[in-house]
Each structure stands twice: as structure tokens, then as C-alpha cells.
């Protein structure tokens, strides 16, 4: 059976119009057809499928359970078709309008903000609205066009593109390590003052990976925060051991202000930096333009690895 056969399409269109109009008269007005034509098309569809989709009375129509299930599936197909049309059409449009981005706070301020300024200069027809938060903002509910996220992505409603790796390491200041000693194994972290980032998925434990080996260590310390930069300042001051993305401490590691601890181990081995957008809508030209642009800036290596 060809689902794009004109007769089959007419039957499906009649059923969708009946669902939207709630009566054969209203459905006929939507499709500019006589109500008897709509009724005939629905009857033909029921005969072809071998199942009753609509219960008819003299006053109203009511969808059966099978009818409701079929309508639900048809709606998803219709959405996909509309998205396909819009996505292709968007290719011919110039990137314009307002691009709303949700960005991680610390990485956004340190590394992304300079890149965004460059993007705006290169695309004068676009306006950029950037919001920073350490939380995973619901970009669908809050109306964002896209987001850059760090970590793992459990939200199946989003289309994600991995921009680069996100290596999470342990580090501390030379003064702290001189005073408290250098841990030689993950288990020894329990004897150290560990700075806790509350945004870490495994908080208050640290999950450390070395190849296929994983150790979960319940750590403790006298400072916790939801702000990475606050913990970075504490680590530089010699307060304790910090677990964070390499992007946060790359400059301090290179300058010697911080030293890597347990270099053979890393946190959250599957972590990455992602570009995400809602999967329920087509990619507008402005979103595709930014996606292609940021990919070039973070690949083959992000700036914190080459600066």
C-alpha cells in the first residue's frame, strides 16, 4: 500500500479534518467539501483498515479508542512533514531575527563570550540574546532556539551535536599539596578537603574513571558551591582539591598555579560539550548558521587546549 496514494491521502485528510472540526459539517468547511464527502472518505478509511474509527450519532461524532490512537500517530507524521518542508525552505533564507541561546555560566563567561562577540560582528542581520545559567534550562518550555551544554544529555526531546570532549580532572594548588600531601589513589581523597560543586551529577560523590575501571569516592570538604569560579578561587588560594572541567583550569595548570592530581584518572568519562536544539521544530537559518559557526571554533580543538 502506497501511503502517498491520492485516495489514501484524501481519506486521512478527511479524518484529520473531522478531528479538528469535531463534526462532518465543520470538517467539510475546513476542506471545502460537502459533509457527505467527508463521511464517505472516513467510511472508506475504516473499511480499508478494518476497524471502526468514529462512532456516529444524530447529534455528534465520537472517536473510538482505535481512532484516537490513529489520530495521535497521524499528528506526529503531519508534524514531521511540516518540519521537513520548513527545514528545506529555511535553507534558502538569510540568517536573521533574534537568536536566543542558553549557555553555561562559567564556561560562557570565560570562553564563549569572546566568541559570541565575534559571531555578532560577522552576522550584522542577527540579534543575539544570551542567557547564562549553571542549570540545564528547559529550552523548549522557555523558548530558546538552542543551547550549549556540558556533561551528559538525557533529554531525548533534544537534537544534540557533540562539539568537543570535556575532560574533567582533579587539581589543587602547590601550597595545598605541600601541606596535605599528594593523594596516590582515589580512596585517599577521603582524607583530603575536597571542594564540592553541587551541579555535578554524582554530588557529593566523585566518580573517577581509568579505562574501564570506575571508583565512586564519597568526598567531603568545608566549601561547596553551585558556581565553578568560586571554587576555582578557593583552589588557587590553597583551600582544597577541585574536580572540574579542564576548560576551567587550563590557564592555571599551564602557569603552575594549580597542579593536576591523580592524572591517570578523570571524572565522568562520557562528558562532552554539546550544541542542542529542540527536536520538535525545524532548524531555522539562524540556528544552522550559529551551529556551523561554533563547530568551526571548537573543532578540531577548543581554545582552552590551544591557547
Coordinates of C-alpha atoms in Angstrom, one line a residue:
X1 CA 0.0 0.0 0.0
X2 CA 1.3 3.4 -1.0
X3 CA 0.7 5.9 1.8
X4 CA 1.1 8.7 -0.7
X5 CA -1.7 7.5 -3.0
X6 CA -4.1 10.3 -3.6
X7 CA -7.1 8.3 -2.4
X8 CA -5.4 7.3 0.8
X9 CA -4.3 10.9 1.4
X10 CA -7.9 12.1 0.9
X11 CA -9.1 9.6 3.5
X12 CA -6.5 10.7 6.0
X13 CA -7.2 14.4 5.3
X14 CA -10.9 13.8 6.0
X15 CA -10.2 12.1 9.3
X16 CA -7.8 14.8 10.5
X17 CA -10.3 17.5 9.5
X18 CA -13.0 15.6 11.4
X19 CA -10.8 15.6 14.5
X20 CA -10.1 19.3 14.2
X21 CA -13.7 20.3 13.3
X22 CA -15.5 17.8 15.6
X23 CA -18.3 17.4 13.1
X24 CA -18.7 16.4 9.5
X25 CA -20.1 19.9 8.7
X26 CA -17.2 21.6 10.2
X27 CA -14.7 19.2 8.6
X28 CA -16.4 19.9 5.3
X29 CA -15.8 23.6 5.7
X30 CA -12.2 23.1 6.5
X31 CA -11.6 21.0 3.4
X32 CA -14.2 22.9 1.3
X33 CA -16.1 19.7 0.7
X34 CA -19.6 18.6 1.3
X35 CA -20.1 16.8 4.7
X36 CA -21.3 13.7 2.9
X37 CA -17.9 13.5 1.1
X38 CA -16.1 13.7 4.4
X39 CA -18.3 10.9 5.8
X40 CA -17.7 8.8 2.7
X41 CA -13.9 9.2 2.9
X42 CA -13.9 8.3 6.6
X43 CA -16.0 5.2 5.9
X44 CA -13.6 4.2 3.1
X45 CA -10.7 4.5 5.5
X46 CA -12.4 2.4 8.2
X47 CA -13.2 -0.2 5.5
X48 CA -9.6 -0.2 4.3
X49 CA -8.2 -0.6 7.9
X50 CA -10.9 -3.0 9.0
X51 CA -11.6 -1.1 12.2
X52 CA -14.2 1.4 13.5
X53 CA -12.5 4.8 14.0
X54 CA -15.6 7.0 14.6
X55 CA -18.9 6.4 16.4
X56 CA -21.7 8.4 14.7
X57 CA -24.9 9.6 16.3
X58 CA -27.5 12.1 15.1
X59 CA -26.0 14.8 17.2
X60 CA -22.3 14.2 17.3
X61 CA -19.3 12.1 16.4
X62 CA -17.0 10.4 18.8
X63 CA -13.6 8.8 18.1
X64 CA -13.1 5.3 19.3
X65 CA -10.0 4.2 21.1
X66 CA -8.5 3.0 17.9
X67 CA -9.5 6.2 16.2
X68 CA -7.7 8.3 18.9
X69 CA -4.6 6.2 18.6
X70 CA -4.6 6.6 14.9
X71 CA -5.1 10.3 15.1
X72 CA -2.2 10.6 17.5
X73 CA 0.1 8.7 15.1
X74 CA -1.1 10.8 12.2
X75 CA -0.4 14.0 14.0
X76 CA 3.2 13.0 14.6
X77 CA 3.6 12.2 10.9
X78 CA 2.0 15.5 9.9
X79 CA 4.4 17.4 12.2
X80 CA 7.4 15.6 10.6
X81 CA 6.2 16.5 7.1
X82 CA 5.7 20.2 8.1
X83 CA 9.2 20.2 9.7
X84 CA 10.6 18.7 6.5
X85 CA 9.0 21.4 4.4
X86 CA 10.1 24.2 6.8
X87 CA 13.7 22.8 7.1
X88 CA 14.2 22.8 3.4
X89 CA 12.7 26.2 3.0
X90 CA 14.9 27.6 5.7
X91 CA 18.0 26.7 3.7
X92 CA 17.2 29.5 1.2
X93 CA 16.6 32.1 3.9
X94 CA 19.2 34.5 5.2
X95 CA 20.0 34.2 8.9
X96 CA 18.1 37.0 10.6
X97 CA 15.9 37.8 13.5
X98 CA 16.8 37.1 17.2
X99 CA 18.8 34.0 18.2
X100 CA 18.1 33.0 21.8
X101 CA 20.9 30.9 23.4
X102 CA 21.1 29.3 26.8
X103 CA 24.7 29.0 27.9
X104 CA 26.6 27.5 30.9
X105 CA 27.7 30.4 33.2
X106 CA 31.4 29.8 33.9
X107 CA 32.4 28.5 30.5
X108 CA 30.2 31.1 28.9
X109 CA 31.9 34.0 30.6
X110 CA 35.5 32.6 30.2
X111 CA 35.5 31.1 26.7
X112 CA 32.2 31.6 24.9
X113 CA 31.6 35.3 25.5
X114 CA 34.5 36.4 23.3
X115 CA 33.4 34.0 20.6
X116 CA 29.8 35.4 20.7
X117 CA 31.1 38.9 20.2
X118 CA 32.9 37.7 17.1
X119 CA 29.8 36.0 15.8
X120 CA 27.7 39.1 16.2
X121 CA 30.2 41.2 14.3
X122 CA 30.2 38.7 11.5
X123 CA 26.4 38.5 11.3
X124 CA 25.0 42.0 11.5
X125 CA 21.5 40.9 10.4
X126 CA 21.2 38.8 13.5
X127 CA 20.4 39.9 17.1
X128 CA 21.7 37.6 19.9
X129 CA 20.1 37.1 23.2
X130 CA 22.3 35.0 25.5
X131 CA 21.3 33.8 29.0
X132 CA 23.8 32.1 31.3
X133 CA 22.9 29.5 33.9
X134 CA 24.6 26.5 35.5
X135 CA 21.3 24.7 35.4
X136 CA 20.0 22.7 32.4
X137 CA 17.4 25.2 31.2
X138 CA 14.3 23.7 29.5
X139 CA 14.9 25.3 26.2
X140 CA 11.6 24.1 24.8
X141 CA 9.4 25.5 27.6
X142 CA 11.4 28.7 27.9
X143 CA 11.6 29.4 24.2
X144 CA 15.3 29.2 23.4
X145 CA 16.4 28.4 19.9
X146 CA 19.4 26.4 21.1
X147 CA 21.9 25.8 23.9
X148 CA 25.4 24.8 24.7
X149 CA 25.6 22.3 27.4
X150 CA 28.3 20.5 29.3
X151 CA 28.0 16.9 30.6
X152 CA 25.7 14.1 29.5
X153 CA 22.4 14.6 27.7
X154 CA 19.4 12.5 29.0
X155 CA 16.8 14.7 27.3
X156 CA 15.5 12.8 24.3
X157 CA 13.5 15.8 23.1
X158 CA 16.7 17.5 22.0
X159 CA 18.8 17.1 19.0
X160 CA 22.4 17.2 20.1
X161 CA 25.7 17.7 18.3
X162 CA 28.9 16.9 20.2
X163 CA 31.2 19.9 19.7
X164 CA 34.2 18.6 21.7
X165 CA 35.4 16.4 24.6
X166 CA 35.0 17.7 28.2
X167 CA 37.8 16.2 30.2
X168 CA 37.2 16.6 33.9
X169 CA 40.2 16.5 36.2
X170 CA 41.3 16.9 39.8
X171 CA 43.7 19.6 40.7
X172 CA 45.0 21.6 43.7
X173 CA 47.5 24.4 44.4
X174 CA 51.1 23.6 45.1
X175 CA 50.8 25.0 48.6
X176 CA 47.9 22.7 49.5
X177 CA 49.7 19.6 48.2
X178 CA 52.8 20.6 50.1
X179 CA 50.9 20.9 53.3
X180 CA 48.5 18.0 53.0
X181 CA 50.3 15.6 50.6
X182 CA 49.6 14.3 47.2
X183 CA 46.9 11.5 47.0
X184 CA 48.1 8.4 45.3
X185 CA 44.8 6.7 44.7
X186 CA 41.1 7.7 44.6
X187 CA 40.5 6.2 48.1
X188 CA 43.0 8.6 49.6
X189 CA 40.7 11.6 48.6
X190 CA 38.6 10.8 51.7
X191 CA 41.4 12.2 53.8
X192 CA 41.5 15.5 51.9
X193 CA 39.5 18.7 51.8
X194 CA 37.5 18.4 48.6
X195 CA 35.7 21.4 47.1
X196 CA 32.2 20.3 46.1
X197 CA 30.4 21.6 43.0
X198 CA 26.7 20.9 43.7
X199 CA 26.0 20.9 39.9
X200 CA 27.9 17.7 39.5
X201 CA 25.6 14.8 38.7
X202 CA 27.2 12.5 41.3
X203 CA 27.5 15.1 44.0
X204 CA 28.6 14.6 46.8
X205 CA 30.5 11.6 45.4
X206 CA 33.1 11.8 42.7
X207 CA 33.1 9.0 40.1
X208 CA 36.6 8.5 38.8
X209 CA 37.4 6.5 35.7
X210 CA 40.6 5.0 34.5
X211 CA 40.0 3.0 31.3
X212 CA 37.2 0.6 32.1
X213 CA 37.7 0.9 35.9
X214 CA 35.4 3.2 37.9
X215 CA 35.6 4.2 41.5
X216 CA 33.0 6.2 43.4
X217 CA 34.5 8.2 46.2
X218 CA 32.4 9.9 48.8
X219 CA 34.3 13.1 49.4
X220 CA 33.9 15.8 52.0
X221 CA 35.1 19.4 52.4
X222 CA 34.5 22.7 54.1
X223 CA 33.3 24.5 50.9
X224 CA 30.5 23.7 48.4
X225 CA 29.1 25.9 45.7
X226 CA 27.0 25.9 42.6
X227 CA 29.5 28.3 41.0
X228 CA 32.6 26.9 39.4
X229 CA 34.6 30.1 39.5
X230 CA 34.1 30.5 43.3
X231 CA 35.5 27.0 43.8
X232 CA 38.4 27.8 41.4
X233 CA 39.3 30.8 43.5
X234 CA 39.3 28.6 46.6
X235 CA 41.5 26.0 45.0
X236 CA 44.0 28.7 43.9
X237 CA 44.1 30.0 47.5
X238 CA 45.0 26.6 48.7
X239 CA 41.7 25.6 50.3
X240 CA 41.4 22.1 48.8
X241 CA 41.2 19.8 45.8
X242 CA 39.0 20.8 42.9
X243 CA 37.2 18.5 40.5
X244 CA 36.3 20.4 37.3
X245 CA 36.4 20.6 33.5
X246 CA 39.9 21.2 32.1
X247 CA 38.5 24.3 30.4
X248 CA 38.1 25.9 33.8
X249 CA 41.7 25.5 35.0
X250 CA 43.7 25.3 31.7
X251 CA 45.4 28.6 32.3
X252 CA 46.2 27.9 35.9
X253 CA 47.6 24.5 35.0
X254 CA 49.8 26.0 32.4
X255 CA 51.0 28.8 34.7
X256 CA 51.7 26.4 37.6
X257 CA 49.1 28.0 39.9
X258 CA 47.4 24.6 40.0
X259 CA 48.7 21.1 39.6
X260 CA 46.8 18.1 38.4
X261 CA 46.0 15.4 41.0
X262 CA 45.7 11.7 40.0
X263 CA 46.4 12.5 36.4
X264 CA 45.6 8.9 35.3
X265 CA 42.0 9.4 36.4
X266 CA 39.2 11.6 35.2
X267 CA 35.6 12.3 36.2
X268 CA 32.6 11.5 34.1
X269 CA 34.4 9.8 31.1
X270 CA 31.4 10.3 28.8
X271 CA 31.1 14.1 29.4
X272 CA 31.2 16.4 26.4
X273 CA 30.3 19.9 25.2
X274 CA 27.2 19.8 23.1
X275 CA 25.1 22.1 20.9
X276 CA 21.5 21.2 21.4
X277 CA 18.2 22.4 19.9
X278 CA 14.6 21.2 20.2
X279 CA 13.9 18.2 18.1
X280 CA 10.2 19.1 17.7
X281 CA 10.9 22.1 15.4
X282 CA 12.9 22.6 12.2
X283 CA 16.2 24.3 12.3
X284 CA 15.8 27.9 11.2
X285 CA 18.6 29.5 9.2
X286 CA 19.8 31.5 12.2
X287 CA 20.2 28.3 14.2
X288 CA 22.0 26.4 11.4
X289 CA 24.3 29.4 10.9
X290 CA 25.3 29.5 14.5
X291 CA 25.7 25.7 14.7
X292 CA 28.1 25.7 11.8
X293 CA 30.0 28.7 13.1
X294 CA 30.5 27.4 16.6
X295 CA 31.6 24.0 15.3
X296 CA 34.4 25.6 13.4
X297 CA 35.5 27.5 16.6
X298 CA 35.6 24.4 18.8
X299 CA 36.9 21.9 16.3
X300 CA 39.3 20.2 15.9
X301 CA 40.3 21.5 19.3
X302 CA 38.6 24.1 21.6
X303 CA 40.5 27.3 22.6
X304 CA 41.4 26.1 26.1
X305 CA 43.5 23.3 24.6
X306 CA 45.4 25.5 22.2
X307 CA 45.7 28.9 23.9

